[in-house]
GROMACS .gro file of C-alpha atoms in nm:
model
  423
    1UNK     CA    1  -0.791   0.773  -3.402
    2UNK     CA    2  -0.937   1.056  -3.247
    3UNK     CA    3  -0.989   1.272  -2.895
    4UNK     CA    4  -1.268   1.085  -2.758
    5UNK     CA    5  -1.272   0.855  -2.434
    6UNK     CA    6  -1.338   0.464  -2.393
    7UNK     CA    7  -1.498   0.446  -2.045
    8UNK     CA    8  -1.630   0.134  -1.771
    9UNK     CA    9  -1.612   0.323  -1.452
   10UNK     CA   10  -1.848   0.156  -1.217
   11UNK     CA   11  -2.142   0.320  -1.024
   12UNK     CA   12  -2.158   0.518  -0.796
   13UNK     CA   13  -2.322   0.439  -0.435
   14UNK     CA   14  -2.699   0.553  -0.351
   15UNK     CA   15  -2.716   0.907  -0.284
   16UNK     CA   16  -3.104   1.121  -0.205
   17UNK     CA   17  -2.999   1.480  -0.304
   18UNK     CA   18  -3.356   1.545  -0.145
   19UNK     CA   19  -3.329   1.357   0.170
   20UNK     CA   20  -2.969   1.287   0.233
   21UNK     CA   21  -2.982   0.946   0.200
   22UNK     CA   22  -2.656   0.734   0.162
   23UNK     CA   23  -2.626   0.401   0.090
   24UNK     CA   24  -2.424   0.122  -0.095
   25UNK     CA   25  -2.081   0.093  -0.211
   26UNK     CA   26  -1.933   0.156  -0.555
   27UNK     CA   27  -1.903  -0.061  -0.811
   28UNK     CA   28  -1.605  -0.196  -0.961
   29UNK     CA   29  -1.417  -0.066  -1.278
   30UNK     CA   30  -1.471  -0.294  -1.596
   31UNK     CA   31  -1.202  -0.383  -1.857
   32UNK     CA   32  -1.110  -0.229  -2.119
   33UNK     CA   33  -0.830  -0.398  -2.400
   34UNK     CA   34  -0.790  -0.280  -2.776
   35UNK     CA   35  -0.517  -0.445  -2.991
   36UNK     CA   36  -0.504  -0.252  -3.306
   37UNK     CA   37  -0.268  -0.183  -3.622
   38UNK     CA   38  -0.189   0.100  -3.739
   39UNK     CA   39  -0.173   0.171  -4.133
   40UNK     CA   40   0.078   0.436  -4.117
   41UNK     CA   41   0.334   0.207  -3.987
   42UNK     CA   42   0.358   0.427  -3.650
   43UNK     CA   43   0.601   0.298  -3.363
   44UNK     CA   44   0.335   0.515  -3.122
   45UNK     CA   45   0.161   0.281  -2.891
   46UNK     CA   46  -0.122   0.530  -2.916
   47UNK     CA   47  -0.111   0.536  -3.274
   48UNK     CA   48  -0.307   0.869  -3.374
   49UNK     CA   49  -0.600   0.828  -3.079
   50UNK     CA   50  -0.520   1.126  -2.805
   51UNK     CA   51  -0.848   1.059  -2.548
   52UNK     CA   52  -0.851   0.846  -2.246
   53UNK     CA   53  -0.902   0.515  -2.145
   54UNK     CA   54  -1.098   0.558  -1.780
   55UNK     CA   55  -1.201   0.247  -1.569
   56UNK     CA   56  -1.255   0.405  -1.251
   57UNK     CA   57  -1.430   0.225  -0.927
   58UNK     CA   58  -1.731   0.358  -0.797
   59UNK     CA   59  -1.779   0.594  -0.498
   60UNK     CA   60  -1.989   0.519  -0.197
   61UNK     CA   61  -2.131   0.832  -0.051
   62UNK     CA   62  -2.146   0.682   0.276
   63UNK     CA   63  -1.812   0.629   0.326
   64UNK     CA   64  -1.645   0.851   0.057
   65UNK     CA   65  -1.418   0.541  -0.046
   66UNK     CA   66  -1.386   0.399  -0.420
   67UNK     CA   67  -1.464   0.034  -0.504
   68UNK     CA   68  -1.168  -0.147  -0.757
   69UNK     CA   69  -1.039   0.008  -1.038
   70UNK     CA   70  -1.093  -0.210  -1.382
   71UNK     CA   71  -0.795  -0.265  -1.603
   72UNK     CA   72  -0.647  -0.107  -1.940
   73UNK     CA   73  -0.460  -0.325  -2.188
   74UNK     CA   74  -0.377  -0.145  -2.511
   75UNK     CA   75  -0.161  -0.364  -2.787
   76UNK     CA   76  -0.004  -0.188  -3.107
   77UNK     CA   77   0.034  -0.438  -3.351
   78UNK     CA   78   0.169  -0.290  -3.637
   79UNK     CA   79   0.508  -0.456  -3.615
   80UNK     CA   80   0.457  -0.866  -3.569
   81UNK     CA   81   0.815  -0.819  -3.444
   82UNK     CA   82   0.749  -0.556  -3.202
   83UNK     CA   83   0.468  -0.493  -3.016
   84UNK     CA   84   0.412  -0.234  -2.792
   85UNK     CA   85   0.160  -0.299  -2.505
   86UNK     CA   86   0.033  -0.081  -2.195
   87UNK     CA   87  -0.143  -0.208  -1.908
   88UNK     CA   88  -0.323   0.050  -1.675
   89UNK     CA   89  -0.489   0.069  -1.325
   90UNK     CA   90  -0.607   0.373  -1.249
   91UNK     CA   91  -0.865   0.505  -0.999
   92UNK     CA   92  -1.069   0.788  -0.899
   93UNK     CA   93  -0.817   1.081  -0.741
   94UNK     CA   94  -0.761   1.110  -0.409
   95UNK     CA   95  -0.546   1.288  -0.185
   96UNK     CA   96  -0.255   1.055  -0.215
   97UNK     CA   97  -0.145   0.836   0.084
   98UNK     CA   98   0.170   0.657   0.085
   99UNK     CA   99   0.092   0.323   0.193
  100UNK     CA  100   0.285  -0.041   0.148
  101UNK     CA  101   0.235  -0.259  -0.081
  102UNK     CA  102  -0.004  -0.526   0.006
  103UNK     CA  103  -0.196  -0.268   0.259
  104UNK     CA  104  -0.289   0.025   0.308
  105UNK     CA  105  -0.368   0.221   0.622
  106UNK     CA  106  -0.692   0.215   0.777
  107UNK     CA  107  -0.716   0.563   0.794
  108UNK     CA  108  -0.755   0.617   0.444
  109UNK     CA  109  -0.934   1.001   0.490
  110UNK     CA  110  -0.757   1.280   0.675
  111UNK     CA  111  -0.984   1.435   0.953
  112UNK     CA  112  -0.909   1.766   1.094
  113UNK     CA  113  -1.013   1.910   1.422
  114UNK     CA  114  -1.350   2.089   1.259
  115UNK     CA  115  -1.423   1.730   1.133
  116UNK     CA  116  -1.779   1.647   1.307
  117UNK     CA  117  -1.644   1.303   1.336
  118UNK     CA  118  -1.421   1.430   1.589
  119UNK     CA  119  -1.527   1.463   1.968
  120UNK     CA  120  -1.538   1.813   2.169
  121UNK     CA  121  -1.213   1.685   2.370
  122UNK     CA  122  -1.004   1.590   2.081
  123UNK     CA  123  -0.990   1.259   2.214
  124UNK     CA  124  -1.203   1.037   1.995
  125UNK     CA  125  -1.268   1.071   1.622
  126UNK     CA  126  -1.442   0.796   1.394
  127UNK     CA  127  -1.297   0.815   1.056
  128UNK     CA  128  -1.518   0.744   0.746
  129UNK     CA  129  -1.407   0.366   0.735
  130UNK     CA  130  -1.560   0.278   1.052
  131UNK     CA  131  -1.274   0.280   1.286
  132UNK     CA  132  -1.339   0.464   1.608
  133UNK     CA  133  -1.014   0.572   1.788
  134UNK     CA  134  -1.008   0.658   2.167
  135UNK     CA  135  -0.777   0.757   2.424
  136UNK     CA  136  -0.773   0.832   2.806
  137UNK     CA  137  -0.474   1.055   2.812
  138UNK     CA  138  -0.542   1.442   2.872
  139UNK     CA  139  -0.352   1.657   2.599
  140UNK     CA  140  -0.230   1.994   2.690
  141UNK     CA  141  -0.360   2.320   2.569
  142UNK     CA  142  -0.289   2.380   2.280
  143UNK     CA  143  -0.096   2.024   2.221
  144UNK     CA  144  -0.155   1.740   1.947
  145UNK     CA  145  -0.457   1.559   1.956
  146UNK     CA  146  -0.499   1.197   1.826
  147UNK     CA  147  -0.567   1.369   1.469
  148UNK     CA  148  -0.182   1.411   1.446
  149UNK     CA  149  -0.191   0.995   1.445
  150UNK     CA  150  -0.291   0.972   1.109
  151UNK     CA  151  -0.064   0.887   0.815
  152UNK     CA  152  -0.041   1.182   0.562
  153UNK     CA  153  -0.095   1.419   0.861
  154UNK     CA  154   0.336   1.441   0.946
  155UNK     CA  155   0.365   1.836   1.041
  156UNK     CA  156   0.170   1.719   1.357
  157UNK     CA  157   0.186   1.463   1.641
  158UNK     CA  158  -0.047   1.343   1.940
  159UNK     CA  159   0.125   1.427   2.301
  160UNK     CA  160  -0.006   1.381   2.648
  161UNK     CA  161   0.078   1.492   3.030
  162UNK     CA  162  -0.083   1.210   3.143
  163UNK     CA  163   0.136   0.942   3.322
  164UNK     CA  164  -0.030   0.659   3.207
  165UNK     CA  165  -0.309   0.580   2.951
  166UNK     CA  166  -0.401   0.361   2.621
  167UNK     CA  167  -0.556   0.411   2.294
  168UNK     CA  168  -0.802   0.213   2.157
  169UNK     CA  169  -0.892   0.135   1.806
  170UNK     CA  170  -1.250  -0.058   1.758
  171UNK     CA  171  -1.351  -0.188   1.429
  172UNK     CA  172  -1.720  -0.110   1.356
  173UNK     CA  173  -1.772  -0.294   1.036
  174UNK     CA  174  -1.924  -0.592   1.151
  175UNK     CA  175  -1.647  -0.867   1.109
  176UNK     CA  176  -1.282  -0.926   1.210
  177UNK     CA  177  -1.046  -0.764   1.029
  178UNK     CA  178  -0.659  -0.970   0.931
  179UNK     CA  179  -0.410  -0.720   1.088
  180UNK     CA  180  -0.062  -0.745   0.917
  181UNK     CA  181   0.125  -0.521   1.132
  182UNK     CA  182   0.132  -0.172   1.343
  183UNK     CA  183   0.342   0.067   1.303
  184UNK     CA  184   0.449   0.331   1.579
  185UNK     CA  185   0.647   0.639   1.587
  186UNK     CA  186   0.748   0.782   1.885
  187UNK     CA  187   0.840   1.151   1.919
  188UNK     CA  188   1.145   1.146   2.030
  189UNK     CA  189   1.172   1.529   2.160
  190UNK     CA  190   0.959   1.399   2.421
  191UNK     CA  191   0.990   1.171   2.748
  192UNK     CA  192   1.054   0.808   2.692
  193UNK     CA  193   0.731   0.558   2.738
  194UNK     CA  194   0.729   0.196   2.720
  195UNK     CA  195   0.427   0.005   2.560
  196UNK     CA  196   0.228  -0.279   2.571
  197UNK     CA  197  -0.016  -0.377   2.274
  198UNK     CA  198  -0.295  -0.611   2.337
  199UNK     CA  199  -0.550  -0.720   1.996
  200UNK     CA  200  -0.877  -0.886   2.051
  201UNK     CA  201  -1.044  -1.093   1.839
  202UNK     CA  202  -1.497  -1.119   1.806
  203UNK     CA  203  -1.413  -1.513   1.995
  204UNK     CA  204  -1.102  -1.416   2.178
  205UNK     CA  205  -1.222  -1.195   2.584
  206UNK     CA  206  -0.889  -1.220   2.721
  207UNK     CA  207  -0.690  -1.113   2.414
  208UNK     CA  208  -0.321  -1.175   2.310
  209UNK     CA  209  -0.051  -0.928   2.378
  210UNK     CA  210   0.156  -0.909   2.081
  211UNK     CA  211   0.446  -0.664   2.200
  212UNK     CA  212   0.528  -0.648   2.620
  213UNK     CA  213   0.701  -0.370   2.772
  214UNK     CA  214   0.885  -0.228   2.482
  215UNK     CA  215   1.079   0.089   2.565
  216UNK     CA  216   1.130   0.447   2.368
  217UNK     CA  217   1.390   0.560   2.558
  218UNK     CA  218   1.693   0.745   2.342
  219UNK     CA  219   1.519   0.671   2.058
  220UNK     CA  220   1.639   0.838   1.753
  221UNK     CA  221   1.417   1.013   1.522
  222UNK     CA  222   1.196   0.853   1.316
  223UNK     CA  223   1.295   0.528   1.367
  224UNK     CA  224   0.970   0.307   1.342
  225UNK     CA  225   0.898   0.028   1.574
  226UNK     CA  226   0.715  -0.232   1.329
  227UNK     CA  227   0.452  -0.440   1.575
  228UNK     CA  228   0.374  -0.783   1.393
  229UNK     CA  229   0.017  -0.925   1.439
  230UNK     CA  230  -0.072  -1.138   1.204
  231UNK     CA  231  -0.451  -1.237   1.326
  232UNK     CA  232  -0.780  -1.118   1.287
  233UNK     CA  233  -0.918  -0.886   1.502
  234UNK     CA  234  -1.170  -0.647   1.658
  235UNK     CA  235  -1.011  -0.441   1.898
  236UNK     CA  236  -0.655  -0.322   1.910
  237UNK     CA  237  -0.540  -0.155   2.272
  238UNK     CA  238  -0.227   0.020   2.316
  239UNK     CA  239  -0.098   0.084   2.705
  240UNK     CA  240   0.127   0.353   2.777
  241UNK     CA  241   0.342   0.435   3.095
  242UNK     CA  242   0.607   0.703   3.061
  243UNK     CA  243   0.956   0.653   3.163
  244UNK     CA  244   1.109   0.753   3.501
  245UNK     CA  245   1.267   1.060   3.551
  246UNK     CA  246   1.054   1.256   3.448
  247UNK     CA  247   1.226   1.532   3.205
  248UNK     CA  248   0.938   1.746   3.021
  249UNK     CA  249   0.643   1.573   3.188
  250UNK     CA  250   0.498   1.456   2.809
  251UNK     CA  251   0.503   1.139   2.637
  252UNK     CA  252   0.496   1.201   2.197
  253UNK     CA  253   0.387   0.961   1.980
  254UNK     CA  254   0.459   1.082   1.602
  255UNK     CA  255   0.253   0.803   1.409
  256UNK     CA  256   0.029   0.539   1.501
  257UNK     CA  257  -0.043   0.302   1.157
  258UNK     CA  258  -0.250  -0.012   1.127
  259UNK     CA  259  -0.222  -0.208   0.830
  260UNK     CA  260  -0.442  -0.504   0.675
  261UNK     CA  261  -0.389  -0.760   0.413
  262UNK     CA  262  -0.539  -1.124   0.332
  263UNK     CA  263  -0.319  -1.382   0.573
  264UNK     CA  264   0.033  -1.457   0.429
  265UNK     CA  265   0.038  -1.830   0.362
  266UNK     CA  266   0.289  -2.078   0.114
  267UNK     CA  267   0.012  -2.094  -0.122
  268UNK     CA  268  -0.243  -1.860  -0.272
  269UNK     CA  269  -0.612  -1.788  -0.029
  270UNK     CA  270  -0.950  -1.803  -0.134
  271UNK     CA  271  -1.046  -1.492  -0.019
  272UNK     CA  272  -0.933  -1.136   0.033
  273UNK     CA  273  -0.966  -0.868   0.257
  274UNK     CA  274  -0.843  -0.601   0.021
  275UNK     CA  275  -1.156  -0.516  -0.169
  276UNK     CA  276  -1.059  -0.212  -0.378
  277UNK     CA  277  -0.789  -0.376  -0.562
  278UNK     CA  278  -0.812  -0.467  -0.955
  279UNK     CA  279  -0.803  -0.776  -1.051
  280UNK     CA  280  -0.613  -1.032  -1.371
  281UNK     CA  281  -0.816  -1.309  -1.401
  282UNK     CA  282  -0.699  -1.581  -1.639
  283UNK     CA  283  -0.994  -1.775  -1.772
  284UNK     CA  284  -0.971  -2.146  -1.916
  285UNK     CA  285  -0.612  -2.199  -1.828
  286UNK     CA  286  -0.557  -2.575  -1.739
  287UNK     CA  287  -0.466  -2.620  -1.382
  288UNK     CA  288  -0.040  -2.657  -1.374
  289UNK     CA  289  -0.018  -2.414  -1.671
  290UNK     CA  290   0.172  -2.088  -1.651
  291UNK     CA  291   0.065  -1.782  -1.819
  292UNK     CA  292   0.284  -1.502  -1.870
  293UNK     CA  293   0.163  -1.144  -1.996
  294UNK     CA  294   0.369  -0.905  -2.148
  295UNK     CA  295   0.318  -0.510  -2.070
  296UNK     CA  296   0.593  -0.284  -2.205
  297UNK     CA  297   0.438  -0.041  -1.976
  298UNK     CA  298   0.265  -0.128  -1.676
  299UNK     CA  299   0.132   0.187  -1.527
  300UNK     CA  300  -0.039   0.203  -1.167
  301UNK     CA  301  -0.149   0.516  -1.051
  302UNK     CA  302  -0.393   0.730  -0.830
  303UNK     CA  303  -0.423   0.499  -0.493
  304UNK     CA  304  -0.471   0.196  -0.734
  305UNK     CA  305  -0.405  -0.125  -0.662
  306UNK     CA  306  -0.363  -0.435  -0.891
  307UNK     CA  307  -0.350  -0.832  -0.810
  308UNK     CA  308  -0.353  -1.115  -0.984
  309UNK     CA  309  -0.554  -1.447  -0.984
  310UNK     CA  310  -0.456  -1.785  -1.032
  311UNK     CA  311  -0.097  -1.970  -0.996
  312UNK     CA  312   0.237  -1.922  -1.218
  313UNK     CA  313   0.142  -1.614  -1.345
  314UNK     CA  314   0.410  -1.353  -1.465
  315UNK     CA  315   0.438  -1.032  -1.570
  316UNK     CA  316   0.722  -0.904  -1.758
  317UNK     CA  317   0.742  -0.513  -1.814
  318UNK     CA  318   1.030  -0.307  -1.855
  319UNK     CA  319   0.902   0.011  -1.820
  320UNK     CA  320   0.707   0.064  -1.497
  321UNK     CA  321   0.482   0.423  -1.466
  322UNK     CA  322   0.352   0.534  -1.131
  323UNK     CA  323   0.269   0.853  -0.889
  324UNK     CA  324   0.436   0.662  -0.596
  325UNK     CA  325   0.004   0.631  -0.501
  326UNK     CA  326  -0.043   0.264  -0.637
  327UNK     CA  327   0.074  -0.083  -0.552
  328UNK     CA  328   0.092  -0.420  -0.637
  329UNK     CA  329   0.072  -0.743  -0.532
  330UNK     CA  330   0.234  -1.072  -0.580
  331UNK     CA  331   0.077  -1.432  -0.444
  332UNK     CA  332   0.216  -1.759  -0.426
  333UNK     CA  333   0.383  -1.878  -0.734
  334UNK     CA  334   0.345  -1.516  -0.912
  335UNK     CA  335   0.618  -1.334  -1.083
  336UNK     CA  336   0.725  -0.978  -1.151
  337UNK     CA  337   1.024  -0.957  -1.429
  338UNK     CA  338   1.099  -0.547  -1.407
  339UNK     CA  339   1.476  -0.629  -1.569
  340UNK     CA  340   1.541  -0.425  -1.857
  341UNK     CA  341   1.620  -0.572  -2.214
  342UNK     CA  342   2.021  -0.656  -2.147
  343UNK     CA  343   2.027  -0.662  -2.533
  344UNK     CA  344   1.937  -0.282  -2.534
  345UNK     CA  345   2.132   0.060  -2.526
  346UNK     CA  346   1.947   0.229  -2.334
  347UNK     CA  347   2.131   0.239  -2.002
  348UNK     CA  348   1.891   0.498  -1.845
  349UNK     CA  349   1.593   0.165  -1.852
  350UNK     CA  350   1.834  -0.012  -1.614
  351UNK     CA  351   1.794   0.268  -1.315
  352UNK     CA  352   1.489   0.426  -1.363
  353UNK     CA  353   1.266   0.488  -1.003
  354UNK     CA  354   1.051   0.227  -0.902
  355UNK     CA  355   0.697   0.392  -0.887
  356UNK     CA  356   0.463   0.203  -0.723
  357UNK     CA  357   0.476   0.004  -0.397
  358UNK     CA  358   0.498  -0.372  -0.417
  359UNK     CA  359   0.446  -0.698  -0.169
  360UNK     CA  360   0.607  -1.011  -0.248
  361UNK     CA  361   0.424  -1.263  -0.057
  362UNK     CA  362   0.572  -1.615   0.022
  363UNK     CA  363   0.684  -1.827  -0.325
  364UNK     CA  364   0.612  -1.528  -0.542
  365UNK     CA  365   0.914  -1.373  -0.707
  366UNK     CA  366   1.047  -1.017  -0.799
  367UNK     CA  367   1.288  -0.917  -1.101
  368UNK     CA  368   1.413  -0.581  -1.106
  369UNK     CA  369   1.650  -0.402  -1.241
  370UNK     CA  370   1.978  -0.425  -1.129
  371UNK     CA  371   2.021  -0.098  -1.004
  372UNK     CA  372   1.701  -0.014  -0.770
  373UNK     CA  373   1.563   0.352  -0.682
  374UNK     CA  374   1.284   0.431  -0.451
  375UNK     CA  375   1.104   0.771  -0.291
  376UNK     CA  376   0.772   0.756  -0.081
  377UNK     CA  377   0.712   0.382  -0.167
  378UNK     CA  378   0.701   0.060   0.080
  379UNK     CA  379   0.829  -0.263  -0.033
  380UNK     CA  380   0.809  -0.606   0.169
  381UNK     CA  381   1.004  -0.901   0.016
  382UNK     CA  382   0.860  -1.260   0.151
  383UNK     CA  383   0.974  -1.456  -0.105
  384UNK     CA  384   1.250  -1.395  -0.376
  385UNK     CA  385   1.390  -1.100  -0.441
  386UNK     CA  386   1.629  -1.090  -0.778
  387UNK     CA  387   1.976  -0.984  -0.837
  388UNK     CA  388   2.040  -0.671  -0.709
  389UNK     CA  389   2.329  -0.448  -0.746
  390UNK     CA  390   2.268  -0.098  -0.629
  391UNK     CA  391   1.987  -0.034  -0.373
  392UNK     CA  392   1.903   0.322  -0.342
  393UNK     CA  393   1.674   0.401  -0.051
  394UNK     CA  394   1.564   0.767  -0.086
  395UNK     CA  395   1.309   0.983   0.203
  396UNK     CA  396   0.998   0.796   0.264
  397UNK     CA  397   1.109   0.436   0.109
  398UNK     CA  398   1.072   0.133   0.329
  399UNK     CA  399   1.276  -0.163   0.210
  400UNK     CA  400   1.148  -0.486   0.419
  401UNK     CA  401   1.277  -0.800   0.406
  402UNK     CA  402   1.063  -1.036   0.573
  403UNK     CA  403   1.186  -1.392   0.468
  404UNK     CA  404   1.272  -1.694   0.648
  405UNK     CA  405   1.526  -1.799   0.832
  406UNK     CA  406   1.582  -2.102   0.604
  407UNK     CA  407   1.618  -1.872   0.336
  408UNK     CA  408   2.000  -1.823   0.232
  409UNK     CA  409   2.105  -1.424   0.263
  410UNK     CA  410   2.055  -1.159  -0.061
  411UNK     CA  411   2.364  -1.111  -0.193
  412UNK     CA  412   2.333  -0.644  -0.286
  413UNK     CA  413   2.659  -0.486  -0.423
  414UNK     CA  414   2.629  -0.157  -0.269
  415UNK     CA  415   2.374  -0.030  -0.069
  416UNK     CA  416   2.268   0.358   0.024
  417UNK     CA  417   2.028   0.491   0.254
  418UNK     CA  418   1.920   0.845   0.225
  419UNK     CA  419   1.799   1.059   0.510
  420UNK     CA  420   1.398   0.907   0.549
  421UNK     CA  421   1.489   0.584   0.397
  422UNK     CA  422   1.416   0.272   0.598
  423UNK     CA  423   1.621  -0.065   0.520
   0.00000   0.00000   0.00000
């Protein structure tokens, strides 16, 4: 009991208050777990202790950017038959970006045009994770500059009179970067343009062109052309040649979004490219062994991200707690079971709003309840996706279905698609 706080947040990054020296990143969150009883008998999972559990990552001052949070378990066993367990992952607050699941943009800081990152003619910026962003097309006075590109940024877009001209994005940090997909937005107020996308790799001069020719004409708002990539690269360039006639002499682009994730693959990598995620690492389990832990409330919140390690793993929660920030991820073999107790009552469990984003790689199943609500979230189902019989796709929710063709179809009751949901 008590007020107090259990805390593991990793370091910070080197900072010289007298020099203005930056250097390092932050340090990773530890763990935290307490399984307790309480002597009163209380059904509170926080029995009479009030403070906070805080396992924040580390900030680098260089970059502004947190390492991986650590993880929270708390267990009340008071009742054998009952217990009542939390898992958390929560980071350091930012301002919140809603990003898919198993990515998250690469510009994770909005700029602004006072940002010194940004160049005199508003048509280069280098954002703080070592992206630099150019373009050859002239903007008009007073029009959108490439700062209305960037996700979070939506009252604003980047327009041009030129005729022609490309954007390029060039990754400084040293190594090729696994590029799941682009996203692109046209602005549909303005002329037409078809496109042309070209990625380069650090071993690949002549580069492969991943999407040829593909026109905006009539488009109709927000609709978002998804770009799949699926390589590592260095260099991502965008060509751009408005559409004949001519009608208000600018070409619009609303959003321009690159996302990143470790390669999609049958069975779980070795690696990852997603460094600021927590991990669930299951020591001394015998290889062929599944391991299930049970979380009555899995919470993931404030730009958190959580993964697991190792193969036929589940999780089974039935109350999931999020800010719409976080997200999860499932690998090969891996298993989220969201379903609510069918035994119970409480018919409110069984369509509550999904909270966090989630990405279902290939072989990795998800459970959830049967009737499914989302707001500002991104899903993308690779593998298997559970019975479903209401899908409820409110503003800002991407639904994604990305399975094979082998697969056979999902089988959803009823299906509704609010104004800003994507299906």
């Amino acid at each position: 009991q008590g007020e107090g706080s259990f805390e593991v947040s990793g370091g910070d990054g080197f900072y010289s208050a007298s020099t203005g020296e930056t250097s390092g990143g932050g340090g990773a969150g530890g763990r935290i777990a307490v399984y307790f009883t309480n002597k009163f008998n209380s059904t509170q999972y926080t029995a009479h202790f009030i403070g906070d559990y805080v396992s924040f990552g580390g900030r680098s001052p260089a970059t502004g950017i947190s390492a991986g949070p650590g993880t929270v378990f708390v267990r009340n066993q008071t009742d054998p038959q009952n217990f009542y367990s939390w898992l958390m992952v929560n980071n350091q607050p930012w301002p919140l970006l809603t990003a898919p699941a198993h990515i998250r943009p690469l510009y994770s800081r909005l700029l602004d045009w006072t940002d010194p990152l940004v160049s005199a003619d508003r048509l280069t910026f280098e954002n703080k994770d070592g992206i630099i962003f150019t373009s050859t097309g002239g903007f008009p006075a007073g029009g959108g500059t490439l700062t209305g590109l960037i996700p979070g940024n939506d009252a604003a877009d980047y327009y041009t009179t030129s005729p022609s001209f490309t954007m390029t994005l060039q990754f400084l940090n040293g190594y090729d970067v696994y590029i799941d997909y682009l996203r692109l937005v046209p602005t549909c107020n303005r002329d037409g343009f078809s496109y042309t996308i070209t990625t380069y790799s650090s071993t690949d001069s002549n580069g492969a062109v991943v999407a040829t020719a593909t026109n905006t004409s009539d488009c109709i708002l927000n609709i978002t052309h998804n770009v799949p990539i699926a390589r590592f690269v260095r260099r991502i360039v965008v060509s751009v040649t408005r559409v004949q006639p001519v009608i208000y002499g600018v070409v619009g682009i609303a959003a321009f979004e690159v996302y990143y994730t470790e390669p999609s693959s049958p069975v779980q990598q070795f690696y990852s490219t997603q460094p600021e995620s927590a991990w669930i690492v299951l020591k001394d389990e015998p290889v062929g062994t599944s391991s299930v832990i049970y979380a009555t409330q899995l919470s993931i919140t404030n730009d958190a991200k959580l993964r697991i390690d190792g193969a036929n793993v589940s999780i089974v929660s039935t109350d999931l707690v999020g800010d719409n920030s976080g997200s999860m991820s499932l690998r090969a073999s891996q298993v989220l079971d969201a379903t609510p107790d069918k035994t119970s009552n409480d018919t409110d469990s069984q369509d509550k709003q999904f909270p966090f984003s989630l990405f279902v790689d290939y072989n990795a199943t998800f459970f959830p309840s049967l009737w499914f609500t989302c707001n500002h979230v991104n899903y993308t189902i690779r593998g298997t996706l559970g019975e479903l019989d209401f899908l409820n796709l409110g503003p800002g929710c991407y639904f994604d279905i990305q399975t094979p063709v082998t697969r056979p179809s999902y089988d959803i009751v009823r299906v509704q698609i609010k104004p800003g949901g994507h299906l």
